[in-house]
Coordinates of C-alpha atoms in Angstrom, one line a residue:
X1 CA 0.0 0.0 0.0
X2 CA 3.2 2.9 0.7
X3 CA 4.0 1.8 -2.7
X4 CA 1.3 2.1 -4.4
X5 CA -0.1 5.5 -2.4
X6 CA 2.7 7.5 -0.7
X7 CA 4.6 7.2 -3.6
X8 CA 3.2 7.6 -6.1
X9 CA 4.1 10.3 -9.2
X10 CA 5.7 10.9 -12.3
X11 CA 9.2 11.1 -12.0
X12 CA 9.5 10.4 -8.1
X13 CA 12.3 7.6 -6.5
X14 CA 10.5 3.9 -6.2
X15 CA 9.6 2.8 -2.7
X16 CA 12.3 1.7 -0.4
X17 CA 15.4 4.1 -2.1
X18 CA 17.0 4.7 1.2
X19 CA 17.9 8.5 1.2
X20 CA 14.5 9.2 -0.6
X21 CA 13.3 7.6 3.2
X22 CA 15.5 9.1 5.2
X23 CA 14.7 12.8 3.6
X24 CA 11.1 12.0 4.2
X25 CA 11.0 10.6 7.3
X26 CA 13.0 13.6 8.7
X27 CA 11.2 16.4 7.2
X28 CA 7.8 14.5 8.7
X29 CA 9.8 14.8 12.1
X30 CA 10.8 18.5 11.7
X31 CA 6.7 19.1 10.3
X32 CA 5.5 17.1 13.3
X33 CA 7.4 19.2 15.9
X34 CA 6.0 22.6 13.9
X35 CA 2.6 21.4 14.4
X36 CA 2.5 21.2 18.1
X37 CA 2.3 24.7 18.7
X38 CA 0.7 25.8 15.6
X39 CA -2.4 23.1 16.2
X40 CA -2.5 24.4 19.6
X41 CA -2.6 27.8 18.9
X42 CA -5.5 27.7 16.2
X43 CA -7.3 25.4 19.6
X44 CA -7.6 28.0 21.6
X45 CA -8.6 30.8 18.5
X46 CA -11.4 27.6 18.2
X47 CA -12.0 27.6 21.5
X48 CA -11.7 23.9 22.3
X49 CA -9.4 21.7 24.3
X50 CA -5.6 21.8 23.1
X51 CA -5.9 17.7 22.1
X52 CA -9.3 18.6 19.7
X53 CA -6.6 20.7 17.7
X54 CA -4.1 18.2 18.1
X55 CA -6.0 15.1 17.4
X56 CA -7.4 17.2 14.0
X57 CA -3.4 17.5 13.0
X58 CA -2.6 13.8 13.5
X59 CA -5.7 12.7 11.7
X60 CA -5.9 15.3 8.6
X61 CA -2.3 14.5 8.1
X62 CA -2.1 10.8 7.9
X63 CA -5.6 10.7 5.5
X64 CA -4.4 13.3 3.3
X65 CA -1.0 11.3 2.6
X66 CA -3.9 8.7 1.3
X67 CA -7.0 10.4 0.1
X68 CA -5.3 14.2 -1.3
X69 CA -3.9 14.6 -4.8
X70 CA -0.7 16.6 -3.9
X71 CA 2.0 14.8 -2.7
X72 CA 4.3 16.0 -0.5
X73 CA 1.9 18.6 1.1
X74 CA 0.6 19.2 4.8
X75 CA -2.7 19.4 5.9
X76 CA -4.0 19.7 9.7
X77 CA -5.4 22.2 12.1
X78 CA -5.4 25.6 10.6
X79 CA -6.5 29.5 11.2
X80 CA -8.6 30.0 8.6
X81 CA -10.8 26.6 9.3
X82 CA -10.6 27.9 13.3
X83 CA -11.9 31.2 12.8
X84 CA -14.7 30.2 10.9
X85 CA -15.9 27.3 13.5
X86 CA -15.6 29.3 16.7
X87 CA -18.5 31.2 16.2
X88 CA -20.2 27.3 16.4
X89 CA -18.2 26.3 19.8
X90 CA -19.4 29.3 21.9
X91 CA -22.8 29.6 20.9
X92 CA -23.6 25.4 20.8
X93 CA -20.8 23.8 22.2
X94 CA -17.9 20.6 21.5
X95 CA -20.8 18.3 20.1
X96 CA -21.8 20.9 17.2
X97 CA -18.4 22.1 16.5
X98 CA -17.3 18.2 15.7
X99 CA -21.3 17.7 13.8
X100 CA -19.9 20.9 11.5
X101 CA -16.6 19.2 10.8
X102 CA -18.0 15.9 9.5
X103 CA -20.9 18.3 7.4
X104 CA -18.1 20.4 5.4
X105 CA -16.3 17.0 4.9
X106 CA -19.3 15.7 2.6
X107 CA -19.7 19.7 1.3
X108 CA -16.0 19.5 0.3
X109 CA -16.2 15.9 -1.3
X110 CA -19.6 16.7 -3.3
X111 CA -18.0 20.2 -4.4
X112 CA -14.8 18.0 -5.4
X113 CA -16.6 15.6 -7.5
X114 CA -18.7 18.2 -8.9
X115 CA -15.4 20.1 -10.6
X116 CA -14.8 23.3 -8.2
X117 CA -10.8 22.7 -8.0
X118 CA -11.0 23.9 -12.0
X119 CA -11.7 27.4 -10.5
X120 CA -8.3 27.3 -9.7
X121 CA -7.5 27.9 -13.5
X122 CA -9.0 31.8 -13.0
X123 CA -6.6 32.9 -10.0
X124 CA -4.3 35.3 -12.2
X125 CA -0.6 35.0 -11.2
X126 CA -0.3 38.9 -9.7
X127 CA -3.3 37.0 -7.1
X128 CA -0.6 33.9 -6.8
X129 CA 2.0 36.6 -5.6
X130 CA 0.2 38.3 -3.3
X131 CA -1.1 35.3 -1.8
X132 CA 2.5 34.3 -1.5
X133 CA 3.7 37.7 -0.2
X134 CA 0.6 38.1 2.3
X135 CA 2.0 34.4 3.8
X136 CA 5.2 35.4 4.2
X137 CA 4.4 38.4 6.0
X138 CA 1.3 36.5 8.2
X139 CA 3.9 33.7 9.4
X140 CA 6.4 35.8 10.3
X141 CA 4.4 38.4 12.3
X142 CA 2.5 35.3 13.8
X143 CA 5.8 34.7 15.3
X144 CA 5.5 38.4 17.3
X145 CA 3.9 37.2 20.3
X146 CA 6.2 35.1 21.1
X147 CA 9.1 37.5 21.0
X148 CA 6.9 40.1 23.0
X149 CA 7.3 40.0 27.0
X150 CA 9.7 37.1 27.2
X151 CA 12.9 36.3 29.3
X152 CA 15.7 38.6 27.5
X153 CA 17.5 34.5 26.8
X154 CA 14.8 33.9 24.1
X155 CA 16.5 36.3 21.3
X156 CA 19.9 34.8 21.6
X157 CA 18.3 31.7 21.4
X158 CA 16.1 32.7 18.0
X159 CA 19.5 34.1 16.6
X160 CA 20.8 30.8 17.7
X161 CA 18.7 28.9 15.7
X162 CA 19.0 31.4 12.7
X163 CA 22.4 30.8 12.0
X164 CA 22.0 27.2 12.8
X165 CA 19.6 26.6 10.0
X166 CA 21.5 28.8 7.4
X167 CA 25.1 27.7 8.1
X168 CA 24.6 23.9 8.4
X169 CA 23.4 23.3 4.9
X170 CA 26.9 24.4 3.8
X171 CA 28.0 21.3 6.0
X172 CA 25.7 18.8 4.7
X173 CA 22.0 18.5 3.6
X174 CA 21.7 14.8 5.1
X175 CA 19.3 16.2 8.1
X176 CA 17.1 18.7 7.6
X177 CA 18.8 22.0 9.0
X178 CA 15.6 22.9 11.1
X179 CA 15.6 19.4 13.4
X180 CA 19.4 19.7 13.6
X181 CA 18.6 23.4 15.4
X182 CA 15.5 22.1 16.9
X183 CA 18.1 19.6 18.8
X184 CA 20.4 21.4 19.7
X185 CA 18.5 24.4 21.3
X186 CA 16.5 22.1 23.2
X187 CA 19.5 20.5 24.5
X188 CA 21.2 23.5 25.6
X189 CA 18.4 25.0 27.3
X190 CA 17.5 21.7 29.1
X191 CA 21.3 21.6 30.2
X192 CA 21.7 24.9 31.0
X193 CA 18.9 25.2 33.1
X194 CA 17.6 28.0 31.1
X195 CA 14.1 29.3 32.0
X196 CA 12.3 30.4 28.4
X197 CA 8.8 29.5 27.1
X198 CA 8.6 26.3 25.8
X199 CA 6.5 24.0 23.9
X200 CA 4.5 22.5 27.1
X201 CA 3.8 26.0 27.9
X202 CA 1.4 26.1 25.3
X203 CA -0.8 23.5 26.3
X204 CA -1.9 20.5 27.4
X205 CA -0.8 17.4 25.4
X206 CA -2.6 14.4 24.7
X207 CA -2.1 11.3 26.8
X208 CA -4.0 8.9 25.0
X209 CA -5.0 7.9 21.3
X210 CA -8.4 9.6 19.8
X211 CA -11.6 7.0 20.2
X212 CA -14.0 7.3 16.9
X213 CA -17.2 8.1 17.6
X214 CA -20.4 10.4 16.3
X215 CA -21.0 14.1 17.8
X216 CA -23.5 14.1 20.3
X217 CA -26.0 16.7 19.0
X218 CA -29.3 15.4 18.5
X219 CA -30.1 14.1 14.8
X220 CA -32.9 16.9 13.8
X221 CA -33.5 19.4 10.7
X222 CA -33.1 22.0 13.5
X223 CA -29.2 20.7 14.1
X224 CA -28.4 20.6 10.3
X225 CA -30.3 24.1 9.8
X226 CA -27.7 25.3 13.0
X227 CA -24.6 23.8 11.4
X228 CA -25.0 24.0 7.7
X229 CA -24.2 27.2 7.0
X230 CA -20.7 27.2 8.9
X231 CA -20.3 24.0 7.7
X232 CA -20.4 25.5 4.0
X233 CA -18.1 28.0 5.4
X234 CA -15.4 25.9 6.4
X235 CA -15.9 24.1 3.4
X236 CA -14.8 26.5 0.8
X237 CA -12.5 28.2 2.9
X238 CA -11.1 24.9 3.6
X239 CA -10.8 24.1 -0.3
X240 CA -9.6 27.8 -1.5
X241 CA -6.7 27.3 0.7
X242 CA -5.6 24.2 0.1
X243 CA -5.7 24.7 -3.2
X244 CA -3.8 27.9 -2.9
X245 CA -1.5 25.7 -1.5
X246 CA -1.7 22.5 -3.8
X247 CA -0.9 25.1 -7.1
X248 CA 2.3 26.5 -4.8
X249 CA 4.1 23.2 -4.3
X250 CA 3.1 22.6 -7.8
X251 CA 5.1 25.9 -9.0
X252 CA 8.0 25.1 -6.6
X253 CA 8.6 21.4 -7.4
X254 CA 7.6 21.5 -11.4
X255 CA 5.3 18.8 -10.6
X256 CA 1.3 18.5 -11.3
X257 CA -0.8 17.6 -8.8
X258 CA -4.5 16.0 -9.4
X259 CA -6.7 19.2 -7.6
X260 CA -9.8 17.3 -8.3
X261 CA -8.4 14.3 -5.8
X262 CA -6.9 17.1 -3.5
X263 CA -10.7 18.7 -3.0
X264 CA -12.2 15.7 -2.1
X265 CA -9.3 14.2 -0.1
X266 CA -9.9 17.0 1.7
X267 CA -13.6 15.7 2.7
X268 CA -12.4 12.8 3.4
X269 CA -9.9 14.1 5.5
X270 CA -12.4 16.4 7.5
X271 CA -14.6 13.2 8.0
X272 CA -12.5 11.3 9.5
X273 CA -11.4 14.0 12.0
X274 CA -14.6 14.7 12.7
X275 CA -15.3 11.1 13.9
X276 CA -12.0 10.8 15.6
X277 CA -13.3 14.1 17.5
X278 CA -11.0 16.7 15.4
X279 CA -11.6 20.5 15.0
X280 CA -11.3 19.7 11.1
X281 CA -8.5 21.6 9.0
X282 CA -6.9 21.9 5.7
X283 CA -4.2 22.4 3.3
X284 CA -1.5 24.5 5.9
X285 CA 0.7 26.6 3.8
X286 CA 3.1 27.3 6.8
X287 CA 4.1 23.1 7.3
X288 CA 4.3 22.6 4.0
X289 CA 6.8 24.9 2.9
X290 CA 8.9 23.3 5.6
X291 CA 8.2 19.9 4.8
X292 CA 8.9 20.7 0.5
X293 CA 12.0 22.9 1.8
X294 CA 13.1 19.7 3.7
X295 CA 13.4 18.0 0.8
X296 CA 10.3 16.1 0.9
X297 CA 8.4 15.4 -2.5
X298 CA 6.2 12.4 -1.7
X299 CA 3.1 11.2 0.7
X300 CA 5.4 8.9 3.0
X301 CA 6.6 12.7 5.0
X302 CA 2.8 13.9 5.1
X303 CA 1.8 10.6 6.7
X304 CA 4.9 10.6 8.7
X305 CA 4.4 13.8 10.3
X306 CA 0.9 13.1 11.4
X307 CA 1.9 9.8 12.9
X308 CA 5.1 11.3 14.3
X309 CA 3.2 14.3 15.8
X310 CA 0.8 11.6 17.5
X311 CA 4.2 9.7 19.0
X312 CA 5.9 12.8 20.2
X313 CA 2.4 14.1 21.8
X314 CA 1.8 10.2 23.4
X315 CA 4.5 8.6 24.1
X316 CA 7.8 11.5 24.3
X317 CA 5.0 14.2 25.6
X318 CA 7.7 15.2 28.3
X319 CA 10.5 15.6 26.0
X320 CA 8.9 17.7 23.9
X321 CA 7.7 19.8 25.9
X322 CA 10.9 20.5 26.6
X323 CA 11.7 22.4 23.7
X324 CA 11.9 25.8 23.4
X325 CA 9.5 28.0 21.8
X326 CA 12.1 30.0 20.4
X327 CA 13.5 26.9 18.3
X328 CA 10.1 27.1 16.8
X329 CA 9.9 30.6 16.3
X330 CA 13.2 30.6 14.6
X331 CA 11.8 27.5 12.4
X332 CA 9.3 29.9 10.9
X333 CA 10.7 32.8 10.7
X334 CA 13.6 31.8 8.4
X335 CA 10.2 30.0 6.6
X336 CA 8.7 33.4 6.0
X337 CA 11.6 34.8 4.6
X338 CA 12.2 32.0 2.1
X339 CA 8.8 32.0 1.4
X340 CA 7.9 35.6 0.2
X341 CA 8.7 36.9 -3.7
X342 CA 11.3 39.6 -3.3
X343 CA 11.9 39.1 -6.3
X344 CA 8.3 40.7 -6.5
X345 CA 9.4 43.8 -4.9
X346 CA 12.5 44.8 -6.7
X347 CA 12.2 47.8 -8.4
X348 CA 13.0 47.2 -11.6
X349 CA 10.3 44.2 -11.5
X350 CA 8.2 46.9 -10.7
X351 CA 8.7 49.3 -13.3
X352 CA 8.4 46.6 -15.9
X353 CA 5.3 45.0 -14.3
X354 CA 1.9 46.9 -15.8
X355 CA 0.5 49.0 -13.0
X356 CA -2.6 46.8 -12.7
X357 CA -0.8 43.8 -12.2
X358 CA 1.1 45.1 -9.3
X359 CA -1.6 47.2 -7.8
X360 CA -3.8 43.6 -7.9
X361 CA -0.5 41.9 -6.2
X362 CA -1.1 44.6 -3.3
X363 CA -4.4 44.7 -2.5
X364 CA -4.2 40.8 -2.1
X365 CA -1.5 42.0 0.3
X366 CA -3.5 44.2 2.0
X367 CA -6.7 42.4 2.3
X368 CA -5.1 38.9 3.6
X369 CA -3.2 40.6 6.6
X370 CA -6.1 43.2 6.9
X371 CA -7.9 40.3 7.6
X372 CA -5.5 37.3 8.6
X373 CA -7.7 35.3 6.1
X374 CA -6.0 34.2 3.0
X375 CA -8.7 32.9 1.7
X376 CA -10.8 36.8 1.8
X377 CA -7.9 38.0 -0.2
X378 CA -7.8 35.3 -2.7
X379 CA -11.7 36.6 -3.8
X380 CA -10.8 40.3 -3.5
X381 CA -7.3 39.8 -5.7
X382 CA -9.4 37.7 -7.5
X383 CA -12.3 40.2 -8.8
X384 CA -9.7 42.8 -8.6
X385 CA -8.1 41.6 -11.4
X386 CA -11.6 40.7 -13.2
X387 CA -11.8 44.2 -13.2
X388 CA -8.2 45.3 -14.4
X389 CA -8.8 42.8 -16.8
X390 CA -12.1 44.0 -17.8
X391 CA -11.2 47.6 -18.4
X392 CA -8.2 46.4 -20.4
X393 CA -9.6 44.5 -23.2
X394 CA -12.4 47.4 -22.9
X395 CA -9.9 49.8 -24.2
X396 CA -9.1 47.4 -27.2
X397 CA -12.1 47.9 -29.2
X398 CA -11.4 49.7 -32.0
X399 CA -13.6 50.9 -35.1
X400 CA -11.9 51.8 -38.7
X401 CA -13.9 52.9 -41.5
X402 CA -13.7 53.4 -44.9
X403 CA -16.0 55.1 -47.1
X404 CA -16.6 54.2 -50.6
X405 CA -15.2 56.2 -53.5
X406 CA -18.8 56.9 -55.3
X407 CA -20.0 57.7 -51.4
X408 CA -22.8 55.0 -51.1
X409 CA -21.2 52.8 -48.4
X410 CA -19.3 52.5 -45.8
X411 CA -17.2 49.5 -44.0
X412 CA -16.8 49.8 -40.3
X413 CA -14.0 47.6 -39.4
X414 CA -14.5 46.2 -35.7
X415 CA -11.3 44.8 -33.9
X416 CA -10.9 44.0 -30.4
X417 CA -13.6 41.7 -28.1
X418 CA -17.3 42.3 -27.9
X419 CA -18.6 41.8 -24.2
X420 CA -20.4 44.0 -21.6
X421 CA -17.4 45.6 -21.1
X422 CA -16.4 46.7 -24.3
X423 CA -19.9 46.6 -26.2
X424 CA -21.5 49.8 -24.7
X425 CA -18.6 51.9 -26.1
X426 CA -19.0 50.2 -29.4
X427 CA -22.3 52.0 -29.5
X428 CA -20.7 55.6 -29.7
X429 CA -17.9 54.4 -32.7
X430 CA -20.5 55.5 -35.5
X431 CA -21.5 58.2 -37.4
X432 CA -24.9 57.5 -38.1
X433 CA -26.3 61.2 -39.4
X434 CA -23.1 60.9 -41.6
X435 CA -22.4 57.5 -42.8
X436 CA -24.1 56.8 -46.2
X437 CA -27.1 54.7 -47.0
X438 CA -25.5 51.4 -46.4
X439 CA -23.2 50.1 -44.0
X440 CA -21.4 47.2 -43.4
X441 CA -19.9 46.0 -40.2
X442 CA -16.9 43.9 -40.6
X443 CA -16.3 42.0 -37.3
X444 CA -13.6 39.3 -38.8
X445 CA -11.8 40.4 -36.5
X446 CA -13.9 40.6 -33.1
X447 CA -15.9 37.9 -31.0
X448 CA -18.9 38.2 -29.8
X449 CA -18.9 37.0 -26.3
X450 CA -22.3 37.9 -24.4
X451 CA -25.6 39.0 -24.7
X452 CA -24.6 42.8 -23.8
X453 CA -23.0 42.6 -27.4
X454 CA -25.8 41.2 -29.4
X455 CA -27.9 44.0 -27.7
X456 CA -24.9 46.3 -28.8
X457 CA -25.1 45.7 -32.4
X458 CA -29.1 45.9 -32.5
X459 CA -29.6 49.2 -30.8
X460 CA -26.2 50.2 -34.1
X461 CA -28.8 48.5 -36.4
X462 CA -31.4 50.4 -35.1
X463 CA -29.9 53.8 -34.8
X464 CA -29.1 53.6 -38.8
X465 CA -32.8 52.3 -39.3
X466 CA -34.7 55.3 -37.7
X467 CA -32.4 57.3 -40.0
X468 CA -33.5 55.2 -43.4
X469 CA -29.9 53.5 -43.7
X470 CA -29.2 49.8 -43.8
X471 CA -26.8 47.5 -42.2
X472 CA -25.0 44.4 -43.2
X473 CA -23.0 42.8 -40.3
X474 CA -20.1 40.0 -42.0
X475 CA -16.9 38.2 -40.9
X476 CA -18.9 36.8 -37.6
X477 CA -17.2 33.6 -36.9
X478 CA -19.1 30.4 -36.0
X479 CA -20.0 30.4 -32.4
X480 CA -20.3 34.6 -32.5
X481 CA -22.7 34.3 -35.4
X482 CA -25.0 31.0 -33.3
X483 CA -25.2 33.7 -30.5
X484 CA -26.0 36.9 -33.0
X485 CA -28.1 34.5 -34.8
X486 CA -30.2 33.0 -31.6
X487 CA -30.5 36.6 -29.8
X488 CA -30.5 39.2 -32.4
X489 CA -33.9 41.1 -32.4
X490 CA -35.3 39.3 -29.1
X491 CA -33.5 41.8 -26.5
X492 CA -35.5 45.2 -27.6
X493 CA -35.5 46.8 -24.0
X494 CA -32.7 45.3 -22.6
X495 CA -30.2 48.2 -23.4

């Protein structure tokens, strides 16, 4: 079954090269260890019990590596997925929140099968690099709080850690630089006797395996009417991000990914967890840059690092929580760096960049950390550069004409596209007190895309009529003419 699942892709090592195991089982370690206080964290933001967070890592991990389409990426526990279910935990409790999860499990599997990962096709690439730019920026001022109000060892420690993880690659690249500073932070502060935050700070860990089981919430219209629409919620923020995140570890390892398995994976996932009493996640960008930065590139260091993270919280609980929050924090910061565009920012990227490409790029910027929702800035970049777009091709549409020698017709000469956008300008192209008594409309080289543009040419048509001059349109292609052909003359009214 590893063979056959975790993997699996073109152009990835057979199951059992050795150093193709060894790279994955570390970078599953070094993700497992990042997901302690991450899944913790976006608990509390939930509400619930550090272990419901927890439990939602171990099990979204390990089903993923199984179920998702995108090898070598991370799901669990994330922010996006917790803000949206708190709102369920305070006002109804554990029983709903877990009912929810299970709900936007068969939400995100229906809206799988049914096609929605092909959306993914209309995220422009200015959106891609803001989303990138806005995640950079989110992990590293995530890491804030826990460099605000702490004992004065915990920035010598980050710096620590810092050099550790850029200096030791130059040695070798056997272990993953971020365990290797991970280790040896947590051994000096344990030997030293050094009082700084650490990981069992954060929280309670669990002590003993999750039990399936279903929510208890009674089984009634009024329950599904309560948790349906959060439950829809989480499932398309849920899907957006991962994926966001899917199409990034595509970009960064050259390799395709199927989103259509990824989406409803991602049910599956959220199903499971929700039986095994999870707070339900989904695609986190954060763990999977570490774990693809690692070196990973198949399923064997996802499922790894949801079974190691249910070892380390079981049965090495005291050891690690032991280890210093400032390894951690050090972890992700040097992530956030690695993970934003500069190359996005340099000037002369900028001046050669069109100004509504860059000014999309920022408002996705500005909305996701604005709003610490990636997936709320995905939309707004999103229609953002609809709009740019739109008002672009508008501009396009251009009319020539040419008037006959004897003065009895005229050829307008129509290039550009024909849509809502572009068609009501169209209108005001024409000289219809001075054209002669016939005119043709050449629109070889135009296509008409919408019903805005049928309605367009009518109201030119008519416009010539009331002035006794008639109209010949020619050079529609096949699918503009069907349209022209099935609407002309039935929108009188309609513009």
């Amino acid at each position: 079954m590893l063979r056959g699942s975790l993997l699996r892709g073109p152009g990835r090592p057979s199951w059992p090269a050795p150093k193709v195991l060894r790279t994955e089982a570390l970078a599953g370690l070094v993700v497992g260890l990042a997901l302690i206080p991450e899944a913790i964290s976006f608990s509390v933001i939930a509400g619930v019990d550090p272990k419901v967070g927890l439990y939602a890592a171990c099990t979204m991990a390990m089903v993923i590596a199984f179920a998702g389409g995108r090898p070598a990426m991370i799901s669990a526990a994330t922010g996006a997925v917790a803000l949206v279910v708190a709102p369920v935990v305070r006002a109804h409790g554990l029983g709903y929140l877990i009912a929810t999860v299970i709900l936007a499990g068969v939400f995100q599997a229906i809206l799988g099968a049914l096609g929605v990962a092909k959306l993914m096709r209309f995220v422009p690439r200015s959106v891609m690099v803001g989303f990138v730019n806005a995640l950079g920026i989110l992990l590293f001022t995530a890491q804030i709080p826990n460099l605000r109000d702490v004992p004065w060892a915990v920035y010598p420690l980050v710096a620590a850690g810092l050099a550790l993880m850029v200096l030791f690659p130059r040695l070798t690249k056997a272990v993953p630089a971020p365990l290797v500073a991970i280790a040896i932070l947590t051994a000096i502060t344990v030997a030293a006797g050094i009082a700084v935050p650490t990981v069992g700070d954060q929280g309670t860990l669990p002590s003993a395996l999750p039990v399936p089981g279903l929510p208890d919430v009674p089984f009634t219209l009024h329950t599904l009417a309560v948790i349906a629409p959060y439950a829809f919620a989480m499932a398309l923020v849920g899907l957006m991000e991962s994926m966001m995140t899917a199409k990034l570890v595509d970009d960064l390892t050259d390799t395709p990914s199927g989103k259509t398995r990824e989406a409803v994976g991602q049910g599956i996932a959220n199903i499971v967890t929700g039986i095994f009493g999870g707070m339900g996640g989904c695609g986190m960008i954060g763990q999977t840059m570490i774990n693809v930065k690692s070196g990973a590139r198949t399923r064997l260091s996802t499922f790894l690092a949801g079974f190691f993270l249910l070892v380390l919280c079981i049965a090495l609980g005291p050891i690690v929580s032991t280890i210093p929050m400032a390894a951690l924090v050090a972890v992700m910061v040097l992530v956030s760096v690695g993970t934003f565009d500069w190359h996005s920012i340099k000037p002369a990227t900028l001046r050669r960049m069109p100004v509504g490409e860059t000014a999309v790029m920022v408002v996705t910027v500005i909305v996701v950390v604005a709003t610490g929702n990636l997936s709320i800035g995905v939309v707004v970049g999103s229609l953002t550069a609809m709009v740019v777009f739109a008002r672009r091709v508008a501009r396009f549409t251009q009319v020539t004409s040419v008037t006959d020698p004897d003065g009895t017709q005229v050829v307008h000469t129509v290039t550009g596209q024909l849509f809502f956008a572009s068609s009501n300008d169209l209108v005001t192209q024409f000289d219809y007190t001075g054209d002669p008594g016939k005119v043709v409309i050449d629109l070889t080289g135009t296509h008409v895309w919408d019903a805005s543009s049928v309605a367009a040419l009518d109201a030119i048509e008519t416009k010539y009529a009331q002035r006794g001059k008639s109209v010949e349109i020619i050079g529609l292609n096949d699918s503009s003419a069907h349209l022209h052909g099935r609407l002309s003359g039935e929108l009188a009214g309609k513009h």
